[in-house]
Amino acid sequence: MLNLYELEQLVAFARYGTLSKAAEELHISQPTLTRTMHHLEEEFGVALFVHGKNRLALNETGKKAVEYASALLSEAEKVVAQVRQFDQSQRTILVESCAPAPLWSLLPALAEQFPDKTISSRLTEISAIPGRVKDKSCEIGILPCPIEEDDTMECVPFIREELSVCLSPDHTLASCPSVTLEMLNGYNCLLKSDIGFWSQLCHKKMPASRFLVQTDEFEFRELARTSTLPYFVTNLALTEDFVTDRKVIPVSDPEANVTFHIVFRKENPEYLKISQRIVRNNI
């Protein structure tokens, strides 16, 4: 019976060209590797090598065996990865979101509902989220817009986020009842890192602006407090101490005012109940 480790040795021999080099890379002795090559010929029942004096080389059948062995080893790696992923899915609920704020209400609700599971999250590109939910790479996705449902996927709204800009009182736009990102284009702004699609939206709509991106929350707040640079807040992240001596002006672009939707597979109807509870709590 063939075993994967012997096939790995065959592929290594093909890669490195000599028994001595392959043995060195595999951290085994050359006689051990030689015995494996002979055993493989016995298992296949055909000649795989051209045997010369102090030299071994693959014949055409041996090269084909290496090709099939490489494919089999690749499939074996996939099987191991899929089994590990399945095992992790039994113990973990992974949420992939296009923005951080929706996670603030969803993750605690999941933790309360599933105390025996680990709840984890990460920010992901909008375009990738539906596919990752569908192929079970994650359990729940969060999008800034609905998707078309099918026999396997469900999409429900659960929370709304609205963007505003904080301007110093003497800023040119401070007296406006609302602004657009086009009106802000050209003004340099503070921007937080790890804000998901909001960052892409600002860069897309404000190409003439330069953004001072901050990764540290304390440093961001200090710059917001001591500088006159505009910065953005939302209704989900607005605190009074954070906007002292600033005019908070709503951004009216439709893309800046979004209703987030959660996407999940219909085999998990318990996620629908959680989203409905969050909706009720935010009405």
XYZ file of N, CA and C in Angstrom:
849
model
N 0.845 -1.197 0.000
C 0.000 0.000 0.000
C 0.883 1.250 0.000
N 0.564 2.154 -0.911
C 1.313 3.405 -0.975
C 1.013 4.257 0.253
N 2.001 5.004 0.708
C 1.736 5.983 1.762
C 2.245 7.348 1.312
N 1.652 8.367 1.900
C 1.924 9.731 1.446
C 3.375 10.130 1.665
N 3.969 9.652 2.753
C 5.346 10.051 3.025
C 6.288 9.518 1.954
N 6.035 8.303 1.472
C 6.866 7.757 0.398
C 6.677 8.558 -0.886
N 5.435 8.977 -1.138
C 5.185 9.800 -2.333
C 5.880 11.159 -2.199
N 5.914 11.698 -1.003
C 6.644 12.949 -0.777
C 8.123 12.774 -1.103
N 8.670 11.625 -0.753
C 10.079 11.362 -1.052
C 10.306 11.259 -2.562
N 9.363 10.644 -3.259
C 9.472 10.536 -4.720
C 9.449 11.918 -5.360
N 8.537 12.749 -4.924
C 8.434 14.112 -5.469
C 9.698 14.905 -5.135
N 10.216 14.724 -3.934
C 11.449 15.421 -3.549
C 12.614 14.980 -4.421
N 12.698 13.690 -4.708
C 13.766 13.191 -5.577
C 13.658 13.827 -6.963
N 12.438 13.938 -7.467
C 12.250 14.568 -8.780
C 12.638 16.045 -8.742
N 12.346 16.703 -7.607
C 12.627 18.135 -7.503
C 14.126 18.411 -7.418
N 14.834 17.634 -6.616
C 16.246 17.930 -6.363
C 17.210 17.179 -7.279
N 16.747 16.130 -7.962
C 17.540 15.517 -9.007
C 18.479 14.409 -8.595
N 18.896 14.403 -7.347
C 19.807 13.347 -6.872
C 19.329 12.829 -5.537
N 19.693 11.589 -5.257
C 19.320 10.980 -3.984
C 19.958 11.720 -2.808
N 21.217 12.116 -2.974
C 21.919 12.756 -1.870
C 21.284 14.098 -1.515
N 20.943 14.885 -2.527
C 20.353 16.199 -2.267
C 18.952 16.057 -1.687
N 18.160 15.134 -2.249
C 16.807 14.920 -1.733
C 16.848 14.423 -0.294
N 17.761 13.495 0.000
C 17.880 12.974 1.364
C 18.258 14.077 2.335
N 19.162 14.956 1.898
C 19.587 16.079 2.745
C 18.409 16.999 3.051
N 17.612 17.297 2.022
C 16.472 18.195 2.220
C 15.385 17.558 3.084
N 15.253 16.228 2.995
C 14.224 15.524 3.769
C 14.706 15.136 5.164
N 16.001 15.354 5.434
C 16.599 15.002 6.723
C 16.503 13.510 7.008
N 16.781 12.720 5.968
C 16.857 11.281 6.128
C 18.161 10.805 5.481
N 18.526 9.555 5.709
C 19.756 9.038 5.109
C 19.517 8.661 3.655
N 20.583 8.671 2.879
C 20.459 8.301 1.478
C 20.042 6.834 1.315
N 20.588 5.895 2.102
C 20.124 4.505 1.984
C 18.622 4.357 2.254
N 18.095 5.145 3.206
C 16.659 5.102 3.487
C 15.861 5.538 2.271
N 16.310 6.616 1.643
C 15.620 7.112 0.455
C 15.720 6.101 -0.691
N 16.869 5.489 -0.835
C 17.049 4.483 -1.892
C 16.081 3.325 -1.685
N 15.918 2.866 -0.440
C 14.987 1.781 -0.153
C 13.554 2.180 -0.489
N 13.234 3.434 -0.215
C 11.886 3.912 -0.536
C 11.639 3.879 -2.035
N 12.620 4.295 -2.827
C 12.444 4.293 -4.276
C 12.227 2.872 -4.798
N 12.986 1.915 -4.270
C 12.818 0.520 -4.669
C 11.435 0.003 -4.244
N 10.994 0.401 -3.034
C 9.687 -0.038 -2.543
C 8.566 0.524 -3.414
N 8.717 1.754 -3.867
C 7.699 2.346 -4.733
C 7.594 1.583 -6.053
N 8.720 1.179 -6.601
C 8.680 0.377 -7.833
C 7.922 -0.927 -7.587
N 8.126 -1.525 -6.416
C 7.423 -2.765 -6.084
C 5.918 -2.507 -5.956
N 5.562 -1.401 -5.326
C 4.146 -1.092 -5.131
C 3.449 -0.799 -6.452
N 4.102 -0.026 -7.322
C 3.502 0.287 -8.621
C 3.543 -0.925 -9.557
N 4.504 -1.792 -9.346
C 4.623 -2.967 -10.185
C 5.204 -2.685 -11.552
N 5.837 -1.538 -11.714
C 6.469 -1.154 -12.981
C 7.784 -0.455 -12.656
N 8.660 -0.377 -13.657
C 9.927 0.331 -13.468
C 9.683 1.835 -13.511
N 10.209 2.525 -12.518
C 10.078 3.991 -12.441
C 11.404 4.693 -12.701
N 12.500 3.935 -12.676
C 13.825 4.557 -12.730
C 14.719 3.871 -13.760
N 15.667 4.629 -14.223
C 16.791 4.092 -14.972
C 17.929 3.912 -13.973
N 18.338 2.685 -13.759
C 19.350 2.386 -12.756
C 20.732 2.375 -13.417
N 21.587 3.246 -12.975
C 22.962 3.285 -13.471
C 23.930 3.083 -12.331
N 25.208 3.057 -12.635
C 26.221 2.878 -11.606
C 26.264 4.130 -10.725
N 25.913 3.928 -9.470
C 25.900 5.034 -8.493
C 24.980 6.184 -8.931
N 23.961 5.856 -9.701
C 23.073 6.910 -10.185
C 21.670 6.344 -10.396
N 20.681 7.151 -10.087
C 19.285 6.784 -10.276
C 18.590 7.948 -10.960
N 17.825 7.654 -12.002
C 17.111 8.705 -12.715
C 15.704 8.221 -13.052
N 14.780 9.141 -13.114
C 13.398 8.787 -13.450
C 13.285 8.461 -14.934
N 12.542 7.378 -15.259
C 12.191 7.156 -16.658
C 10.873 7.861 -16.945
N 10.298 7.704 -18.117
C 9.069 8.424 -18.471
C 7.903 8.013 -17.571
N 7.842 6.719 -17.238
C 6.785 6.265 -16.330
C 6.978 6.873 -14.943
N 8.213 6.973 -14.524
C 8.507 7.578 -13.228
C 8.105 9.044 -13.184
N 8.335 9.750 -14.280
C 7.941 11.165 -14.340
C 6.424 11.310 -14.247
N 5.709 10.384 -14.895
C 4.248 10.421 -14.801
C 3.798 10.089 -13.375
N 4.497 9.160 -12.736
C 4.175 8.823 -11.346
C 4.362 10.039 -10.440
N 5.423 10.817 -10.694
C 5.664 12.042 -9.923
C 4.525 13.034 -10.127
N 4.055 13.139 -11.354
C 2.949 14.057 -11.660
C 1.700 13.682 -10.871
N 1.355 12.373 -10.885
C 0.179 11.921 -10.151
C 0.391 12.044 -8.644
N 1.592 11.755 -8.193
C 1.884 11.851 -6.757
C 1.747 13.286 -6.266
N 2.227 14.225 -7.067
C 2.115 15.647 -6.687
C 0.661 16.056 -6.554
N -0.171 15.601 -7.506
C -1.599 15.929 -7.453
C -2.250 15.300 -6.223
N -1.876 14.064 -5.921
C -2.450 13.384 -4.763
C -2.044 14.059 -3.461
N -0.791 14.482 -3.364
C -0.324 15.173 -2.161
C -1.041 16.509 -1.985
N -1.279 17.193 -3.094
C -2.005 18.465 -3.031
C -3.426 18.240 -2.530
N -4.079 17.188 -3.023
C -5.428 16.878 -2.560
C -5.431 16.490 -1.089
N -4.399 15.768 -0.671
C -4.310 15.372 0.737
C -4.199 16.600 1.636
N -3.428 17.603 1.199
C -3.303 18.843 1.969
C -4.647 19.546 2.079
N -5.411 19.527 0.974
C -6.736 20.154 0.993
C -7.656 19.438 1.965
N -7.578 18.109 1.981
C -8.425 17.334 2.890
C -8.113 17.692 4.340
N -6.829 17.769 4.673
C -6.436 18.123 6.041
C -6.945 19.517 6.396
N -6.783 20.471 5.460
C -7.229 21.843 5.714
C -8.739 21.897 5.897
N -9.476 21.151 5.081
C -10.932 21.164 5.172
C -11.427 20.528 6.464
N -10.774 19.456 6.898
C -11.164 18.824 8.163
C -10.901 19.764 9.333
N -9.740 20.431 9.301
C -9.425 21.381 10.369
C -10.394 22.550 10.367
N -10.740 23.027 9.146
C -11.693 24.132 9.040
C -13.057 23.726 9.575
N -13.481 22.501 9.255
C -14.764 22.009 9.757
C -14.749 21.919 11.279
N -13.664 21.380 11.827
C -13.560 21.255 13.282
C -13.622 22.624 13.946
N -12.922 23.597 13.343
C -12.949 24.948 13.911
C -14.347 25.551 13.826
N -15.057 25.260 12.719
C -16.405 25.820 12.561
C -17.367 25.294 13.613
N -17.078 24.103 14.148
C -17.931 23.546 15.187
C -17.749 24.261 16.511
N -16.628 24.953 16.648
C -16.311 25.616 17.923
C -16.228 27.132 17.811
N -16.301 27.654 16.569
C -16.094 29.088 16.346
C -17.160 29.648 15.413
N -17.616 30.847 15.715
C -18.477 31.585 14.790
C -17.657 32.761 14.270
N -17.346 32.718 12.991
C -16.564 33.781 12.365
C -17.500 34.736 11.629
N -17.381 36.016 11.961
C -18.164 37.055 11.306
C -17.216 37.908 10.469
N -17.538 38.077 9.193
C -16.741 38.932 8.316
C -17.583 40.142 7.938
N -17.059 41.330 8.230
C -17.826 42.558 8.072
C -17.099 43.545 7.174
N -17.877 44.391 6.506
C -17.303 45.439 5.666
C -16.938 46.676 6.477
N -17.360 46.722 7.743
C -17.097 47.878 8.611
C -17.107 47.418 10.066
N -16.445 48.169 10.955
C -16.347 47.715 12.349
C -17.589 47.948 13.201
N -18.307 49.052 12.993
C -19.378 49.428 13.921
C -20.486 48.381 14.055
N -20.929 47.732 12.977
C -21.987 46.719 13.157
C -21.575 45.571 14.069
N -20.279 45.328 14.181
C -19.800 44.245 15.034
C -20.036 44.542 16.508
N -20.109 45.825 16.858
C -20.209 46.206 18.258
C -21.495 45.705 18.906
N -22.542 45.565 18.129
C -23.796 45.041 18.678
C -23.970 43.556 18.366
N -23.449 43.113 17.225
C -23.649 41.721 16.832
C -22.805 40.750 17.653
N -21.537 41.064 17.877
C -20.657 40.118 18.574
C -21.111 39.823 20.001
N -21.482 40.846 20.795
C -21.984 40.536 22.147
C -23.251 39.681 22.118
N -24.125 39.943 21.137
C -25.355 39.155 21.038
C -25.047 37.696 20.718
N -24.073 37.469 19.849
C -23.665 36.109 19.523
C -23.035 35.420 20.725
N -22.196 36.155 21.451
C -21.542 35.592 22.630
C -22.561 35.190 23.688
N -23.606 35.985 23.829
C -24.660 35.669 24.804
C -25.448 34.439 24.367
N -25.720 34.355 23.068
C -26.533 33.260 22.548
C -25.762 31.938 22.484
N -24.444 32.035 22.232
C -23.626 30.830 22.074
C -22.429 30.881 23.035
N -22.661 30.716 24.325
C -21.576 30.854 25.305
C -20.498 29.777 25.190
N -20.810 28.673 24.518
C -19.837 27.581 24.391
C -18.969 27.713 23.147
N -19.168 28.778 22.374
C -18.397 28.957 21.150
C -17.531 30.206 21.224
N -16.443 30.175 20.448
C -15.580 31.347 20.325
C -16.129 32.232 19.209
N -16.290 33.505 19.496
C -16.793 34.451 18.494
C -15.613 35.267 17.992
N -15.390 35.247 16.696
C -14.285 36.017 16.129
C -14.789 36.809 14.931
N -14.018 37.819 14.546
C -14.444 38.677 13.438
C -13.239 39.231 12.710
N -13.477 39.684 11.486
C -12.456 40.394 10.736
C -13.128 41.225 9.662
N -12.421 42.264 9.227
C -12.924 43.113 8.155
C -12.553 42.497 6.816
N -13.497 42.506 5.881
C -13.323 41.862 4.588
C -13.910 42.750 3.506
N -13.356 42.666 2.296
C -13.876 43.419 1.163
C -15.337 43.037 0.900
N -16.142 44.029 0.549
C -17.570 43.798 0.309
C -17.791 42.688 -0.705
N -17.062 42.733 -1.806
C -17.297 41.796 -2.899
C -17.020 40.343 -2.506
N -16.179 40.136 -1.506
C -15.796 38.770 -1.128
C -16.743 38.135 -0.117
N -17.509 38.946 0.596
C -18.278 38.436 1.728
C -19.362 37.429 1.333
N -20.218 37.703 0.328
C -21.266 36.713 0.014
C -20.707 35.336 -0.312
N -19.655 35.295 -1.111
C -19.060 34.016 -1.483
C -18.474 33.275 -0.302
N -17.889 34.018 0.633
C -17.275 33.375 1.803
C -18.346 32.817 2.741
N -19.496 33.476 2.805
C -20.592 32.912 3.598
C -21.133 31.662 2.898
N -21.296 31.759 1.610
C -21.881 30.650 0.839
C -21.018 29.394 0.910
N -19.684 29.562 0.808
C -18.817 28.375 0.830
C -18.385 27.968 2.239
N -19.006 28.597 3.242
C -18.809 28.246 4.651
C -17.432 28.627 5.186
N -16.784 29.599 4.535
C -15.533 30.122 5.078
C -15.804 30.953 6.325
N -16.995 31.534 6.415
C -17.428 32.231 7.625
C -18.912 31.941 7.826
N -19.400 32.228 9.028
C -20.796 31.936 9.342
C -21.723 33.091 8.997
N -21.255 34.317 9.238
C -22.088 35.504 9.034
C -21.283 36.554 8.297
N -21.923 37.246 7.361
C -21.312 38.381 6.682
C -22.124 39.631 6.948
N -21.454 40.770 6.963
C -22.139 42.057 7.143
C -21.825 42.935 5.942
N -22.891 43.414 5.280
C -22.762 44.202 4.057
C -23.515 45.527 4.201
N -23.107 46.563 3.435
C -23.791 47.856 3.518
C -25.007 47.940 2.605
N -25.405 46.814 2.028
C -26.535 46.783 1.111
C -27.044 45.345 1.050
N -28.293 45.155 0.620
C -28.798 43.781 0.541
C -28.239 43.048 -0.670
N -28.300 41.743 -0.631
C -27.973 40.921 -1.791
C -29.208 40.103 -2.144
N -29.219 39.596 -3.346
C -30.343 38.766 -3.768
C -30.239 37.408 -3.078
N -31.295 37.024 -2.397
C -31.296 35.757 -1.692
C -31.484 34.594 -2.668
N -31.064 33.411 -2.253
C -31.300 32.203 -3.035
C -31.740 31.091 -2.101
N -31.695 29.860 -2.572
C -32.180 28.743 -1.763
C -31.319 28.484 -0.531
N -30.091 29.006 -0.533
C -29.175 28.709 0.574
C -28.862 29.909 1.451
N -29.092 31.114 0.954
C -28.652 32.329 1.655
C -29.831 33.204 2.053
N -29.693 33.833 3.207
C -30.693 34.788 3.672
C -29.995 36.095 4.011
N -30.659 37.197 3.737
C -30.094 38.532 3.954
C -31.146 39.397 4.633
N -30.804 39.953 5.815
C -31.775 40.762 6.551
C -31.115 42.038 7.064
N -31.852 43.171 7.061
C -31.313 44.419 7.606
C -31.288 44.367 9.120
N -30.286 45.069 9.728
C -30.311 45.035 11.190
C -29.805 46.297 11.876
N -29.064 47.175 11.205
C -28.632 48.393 11.890
C -28.227 49.432 10.852
N -28.392 50.700 11.189
C -28.085 51.778 10.246
C -26.944 52.635 10.783
N -26.051 53.046 9.884
C -24.934 53.920 10.245
C -24.927 55.121 9.309
N -24.800 56.309 9.908
C -24.845 57.561 9.139
C -23.581 58.373 9.412
N -22.936 58.782 8.350
C -21.645 59.478 8.436
C -21.831 60.979 8.627
N -20.993 61.551 9.487
C -20.922 63.009 9.659
C -19.464 63.423 9.674
N -19.220 64.704 9.416
C -17.868 65.233 9.488
C -17.804 66.263 10.611
N -16.720 66.239 11.367
C -16.521 67.189 12.461
C -15.589 68.297 11.979
N -16.107 69.518 11.972
C -15.359 70.662 11.462
C -15.124 71.675 12.577
N -14.008 72.353 12.501
C -13.768 73.458 13.432
C -14.766 74.576 13.130
N -15.152 75.379 14.144
C -16.190 76.411 13.948
C -15.875 77.410 12.844
N -14.584 77.662 12.571
C -14.230 78.644 11.544
C -13.984 78.012 10.170
N -14.282 76.737 10.028
C -14.102 76.079 8.731
C -15.099 76.654 7.721
N -14.713 76.712 6.481
C -15.547 77.275 5.415
C -16.919 76.616 5.342
N -16.974 75.318 5.633
C -18.227 74.574 5.492
C -18.976 74.405 6.807
N -18.496 75.015 7.880
C -19.058 74.787 9.211
C -20.501 75.271 9.339
N -20.916 76.218 8.519
C -22.272 76.742 8.617
C -23.265 75.974 7.748
N -22.798 74.997 7.003
C -23.685 74.230 6.117
C -24.531 73.245 6.930
N -25.821 73.110 6.598
C -26.654 72.134 7.308
C -26.238 70.696 7.022
N -25.670 70.482 5.856
C -25.129 69.175 5.491
C -24.089 69.387 4.399
N -23.259 68.395 4.188
C -22.231 68.489 3.154
C -22.202 67.180 2.373
N -21.552 67.225 1.231
C -21.288 66.010 0.472
C -19.786 65.751 0.496
N -19.412 64.557 0.155
C -17.983 64.236 0.088
C -17.313 65.028 -1.032
N -18.079 65.363 -2.054
C -17.523 66.193 -3.120
C -17.180 67.587 -2.596
N -18.023 68.133 -1.704
C -17.738 69.443 -1.103
C -16.487 69.372 -0.226
N -16.245 68.224 0.387
C -15.072 68.053 1.253
C -13.809 67.727 0.467
N -13.980 67.364 -0.792
C -12.844 66.985 -1.615
C -11.836 68.138 -1.709
N -10.596 67.855 -1.401
C -9.551 68.873 -1.420
C -9.110 69.291 -0.035
N -9.950 69.038 0.964
C -9.566 69.328 2.349
C -8.849 68.100 2.925
N -7.718 68.313 3.581
C -7.005 67.222 4.237
C -7.740 66.834 5.513
N -7.765 65.547 5.811
C -8.571 65.050 6.927
C -7.818 64.014 7.754
N -8.230 63.918 9.015
C -7.815 62.789 9.850
C -8.681 61.589 9.489
N -8.080 60.416 9.550
C -8.837 59.209 9.242
C -8.306 58.069 10.098
N -9.207 57.289 10.641
C -8.799 56.111 11.402
C -8.454 54.974 10.440
N -7.572 54.104 10.897
C -7.308 52.883 10.142
C -8.362 51.846 10.505
N -8.420 50.781 9.769
C -9.319 49.660 10.059
C -10.779 50.092 10.193
N -11.241 50.875 9.219
C -12.650 51.280 9.218
C -13.396 50.681 8.031
N -12.780 49.691 7.405
C -13.470 48.964 6.354
C -13.764 49.795 5.121
N -14.975 49.619 4.588
C -15.309 50.270 3.324
C -15.402 51.793 3.435
N -15.531 52.331 4.664
C -15.571 53.785 4.830
C -14.290 54.426 4.299
N -13.169 53.783 4.520
C -11.893 54.315 4.025
C -11.882 54.359 2.498
N -12.336 53.294 1.873
C -12.385 53.250 0.413
C -13.329 54.316 -0.131
N -14.450 54.520 0.560
C -15.414 55.524 0.126
C -14.803 56.918 0.155
N -14.101 57.239 1.242
C -13.489 58.571 1.357
C -12.416 58.785 0.283
N -11.574 57.790 0.067
C -10.526 57.927 -0.940
C -11.123 58.042 -2.349
N -12.207 57.319 -2.598
C -12.832 57.358 -3.918
C -13.515 58.692 -4.173
N -14.232 59.201 -3.175
C -15.012 60.422 -3.351
C -14.205 61.693 -3.124
N -13.032 61.565 -2.493
C -12.214 62.743 -2.186
C -10.792 62.549 -2.715
N -10.634 62.385 -4.023
C -9.310 62.088 -4.579
C -8.302 63.215 -4.418
N -8.774 64.452 -4.243
C -7.857 65.581 -4.102
C -7.445 65.820 -2.655
N -8.001 65.046 -1.727
C -7.681 65.213 -0.314
C -6.534 64.285 0.080
N -5.847 64.678 1.119
C -4.825 63.809 1.707
C -5.300 63.424 3.104
N -5.074 62.155 3.475
C -5.596 61.638 4.731
C -4.453 61.270 5.671
N -4.537 61.795 6.884
C -3.576 61.452 7.921
C -4.166 60.275 8.694
N -3.763 59.060 8.307
C -4.367 57.849 8.853
C -3.701 57.481 10.180
N -4.530 57.280 11.205
C -4.041 56.974 12.544
C -4.456 55.572 12.970
N -3.494 54.802 13.457
C -3.779 53.451 13.914
C -4.030 53.382 15.418
N -3.605 54.394 16.146
C -3.745 54.410 17.602
C -4.908 55.322 17.990
N -5.833 54.809 18.800
C -7.024 55.567 19.181
C -6.663 56.821 19.980
N -5.707 56.703 20.920
C -5.324 57.860 21.724
C -4.725 58.962 20.851
N -3.833 58.578 19.942
C -3.212 59.567 19.061
C -4.244 60.224 18.154
N -5.213 59.439 17.684
C -6.269 60.019 16.855
C -7.048 61.076 17.644
N -7.416 60.745 18.867
C -8.197 61.691 19.680
C -7.388 62.950 20.011
N -6.095 62.789 20.260
C -5.262 63.950 20.550
C -5.176 64.885 19.333
N -4.994 64.298 18.163
C -4.945 65.115 16.952
C -6.300 65.763 16.677
N -7.376 65.030 16.935
C -8.709 65.586 16.750
C -8.943 66.762 17.701
N -8.374 66.656 18.908
C -8.575 67.706 19.917
C -7.699 68.932 19.664
N -6.477 68.713 19.199
C -5.510 69.823 19.124
C -5.345 70.416 17.734
N -5.837 69.727 16.691
C -5.682 70.258 15.336
C -7.007 70.798 14.822
N -6.960 71.401 13.660
C -8.189 71.882 13.007
C -8.586 70.983 11.842
N -7.908 69.868 11.676
C -8.213 68.968 10.572
C -9.611 68.347 10.735
N -10.393 68.297 9.678
C -11.687 67.605 9.751
C -11.480 66.116 10.023
N -12.460 65.509 10.663
C -12.448 64.061 10.835
C -13.892 63.578 10.836
N -14.054 62.280 10.638
C -15.388 61.718 10.474
C -15.831 60.964 11.728
N -17.137 61.016 11.981
C -17.766 60.216 13.021
C -19.059 59.646 12.429
N -19.657 58.703 13.136
C -20.968 58.202 12.726
C -21.890 58.181 13.929
N -23.165 57.974 13.678
C -24.136 57.906 14.767
C -23.853 56.736 15.707
N -23.116 55.744 15.241
C -22.804 54.586 16.082
C -21.530 54.780 16.887
N -20.770 55.818 16.570
C -19.487 56.029 17.261
C -19.348 57.452 17.783
N -20.455 58.138 17.922
C -20.418 59.551 18.326
C -20.488 59.670 19.843
N -19.500 60.332 20.440
C -19.517 60.624 21.871
C -19.275 62.116 22.071
N -19.904 62.681 23.093
C -19.837 64.128 23.304
C -18.417 64.617 23.552
N -17.631 63.862 24.320
C -16.280 64.315 24.634
C -15.367 64.287 23.410
N -15.806 63.558 22.389
C -14.976 63.389 21.204
C -15.134 64.553 20.231
N -16.205 65.306 20.332
C -16.475 66.372 19.356
C -16.549 67.742 20.032
N -15.872 67.910 21.134
C -15.853 69.196 21.826
C -15.337 70.291 20.894
N -16.044 71.443 20.871
C -15.658 72.601 20.050
C -15.632 72.276 18.563
N -16.451 71.341 18.130
C -16.554 71.003 16.713
C -18.006 71.104 16.250
N -18.181 71.412 14.993
C -19.480 71.364 14.353
C -19.638 69.983 13.704
N -20.667 69.279 14.076
C -20.915 67.959 13.505
C -21.913 68.114 12.361
N -21.428 67.949 11.132
C -22.234 68.195 9.931
C -22.536 66.859 9.253
N -23.809 66.526 9.045
C -24.146 65.276 8.363
C -23.620 65.260 6.929
N -23.163 64.107 6.500
C -22.753 63.903 5.109
C -23.945 63.303 4.376
N -24.403 63.961 3.332
C -25.684 63.602 2.714
C -25.580 62.572 1.595
N -24.371 62.196 1.186
C -24.248 61.196 0.117
C -25.006 59.925 0.494
N -25.763 59.352 -0.433
C -26.461 58.091 -0.120
C -25.512 56.992 0.345
N -24.305 56.944 -0.250
C -23.339 55.906 0.125
C -22.816 56.086 1.541
N -23.007 57.301 2.111
C -22.505 57.591 3.450
C -23.556 57.343 4.529
N -24.718 56.888 4.112
C -25.800 56.590 5.045
C -26.357 55.218 4.682
N -25.911 54.201 5.394
C -26.172 52.836 4.962
C -26.916 52.036 6.025
N -27.748 51.132 5.547
C -28.370 50.138 6.407
C -27.610 48.835 6.220
N -26.971 48.388 7.273
C -26.205 47.157 7.181
C -27.139 45.950 7.186
N -26.741 44.957 6.431
C -27.474 43.698 6.354
C -26.557 42.562 6.786
N -27.130 41.616 7.485
C -26.350 40.417 7.779
C -26.763 39.314 6.804
N -25.775 38.561 6.370
C -25.981 37.473 5.420
C -25.563 36.175 6.096
N -26.395 35.171 6.003
C -26.061 33.884 6.600
C -26.758 32.777 5.811
N -26.315 31.559 6.038
C -26.925 30.424 5.348
C -28.232 30.045 6.043
N -29.213 29.639 5.257
C -30.537 29.349 5.805
C -30.531 28.158 6.747
N -29.459 27.385 6.728
C -29.349 26.265 7.660
C -29.093 26.746 9.090
N -28.882 28.064 9.264
C -28.637 28.644 10.586
C -29.698 29.695 10.912
N -30.972 29.307 11.077
C -32.043 30.290 11.316
C -31.911 31.028 12.636
N -31.071 30.502 13.552
C -30.901 31.184 14.842
C -30.284 32.565 14.679
N -29.543 32.793 13.589
C -28.945 34.105 13.358
C -30.013 35.141 13.017
N -31.108 34.707 12.424
C -32.209 35.618 12.120
C -32.811 36.163 13.404
N -32.983 35.312 14.410
C -33.555 35.750 15.684
C -32.646 36.785 16.356
N -31.354 36.571 16.265
C -30.409 37.511 16.875
C -30.483 38.862 16.183
N -30.524 38.860 14.846
C -30.589 40.126 14.107
C -31.882 40.861 14.415
N -32.971 40.133 14.562
C -34.260 40.768 14.867
C -34.232 41.401 16.259
N -33.541 40.749 17.213
C -33.434 41.321 18.554
C -32.628 42.601 18.529
N -31.557 42.646 17.727
C -30.737 43.862 17.609
C -31.555 44.983 16.996
N -32.378 44.653 15.989
C -33.235 45.659 15.358
C -34.179 46.259 16.377
N -34.807 45.399 17.194
C -35.747 45.891 18.210
C -35.040 46.796 19.217
N -33.823 46.453 19.586
C -33.093 47.246 20.568
C -32.641 48.595 20.025
N -32.596 48.720 18.691
C -32.116 49.966 18.090
C -33.237 50.826 17.521
N -34.463 50.396 17.682
C -35.599 51.220 17.236
C -35.873 52.333 18.224
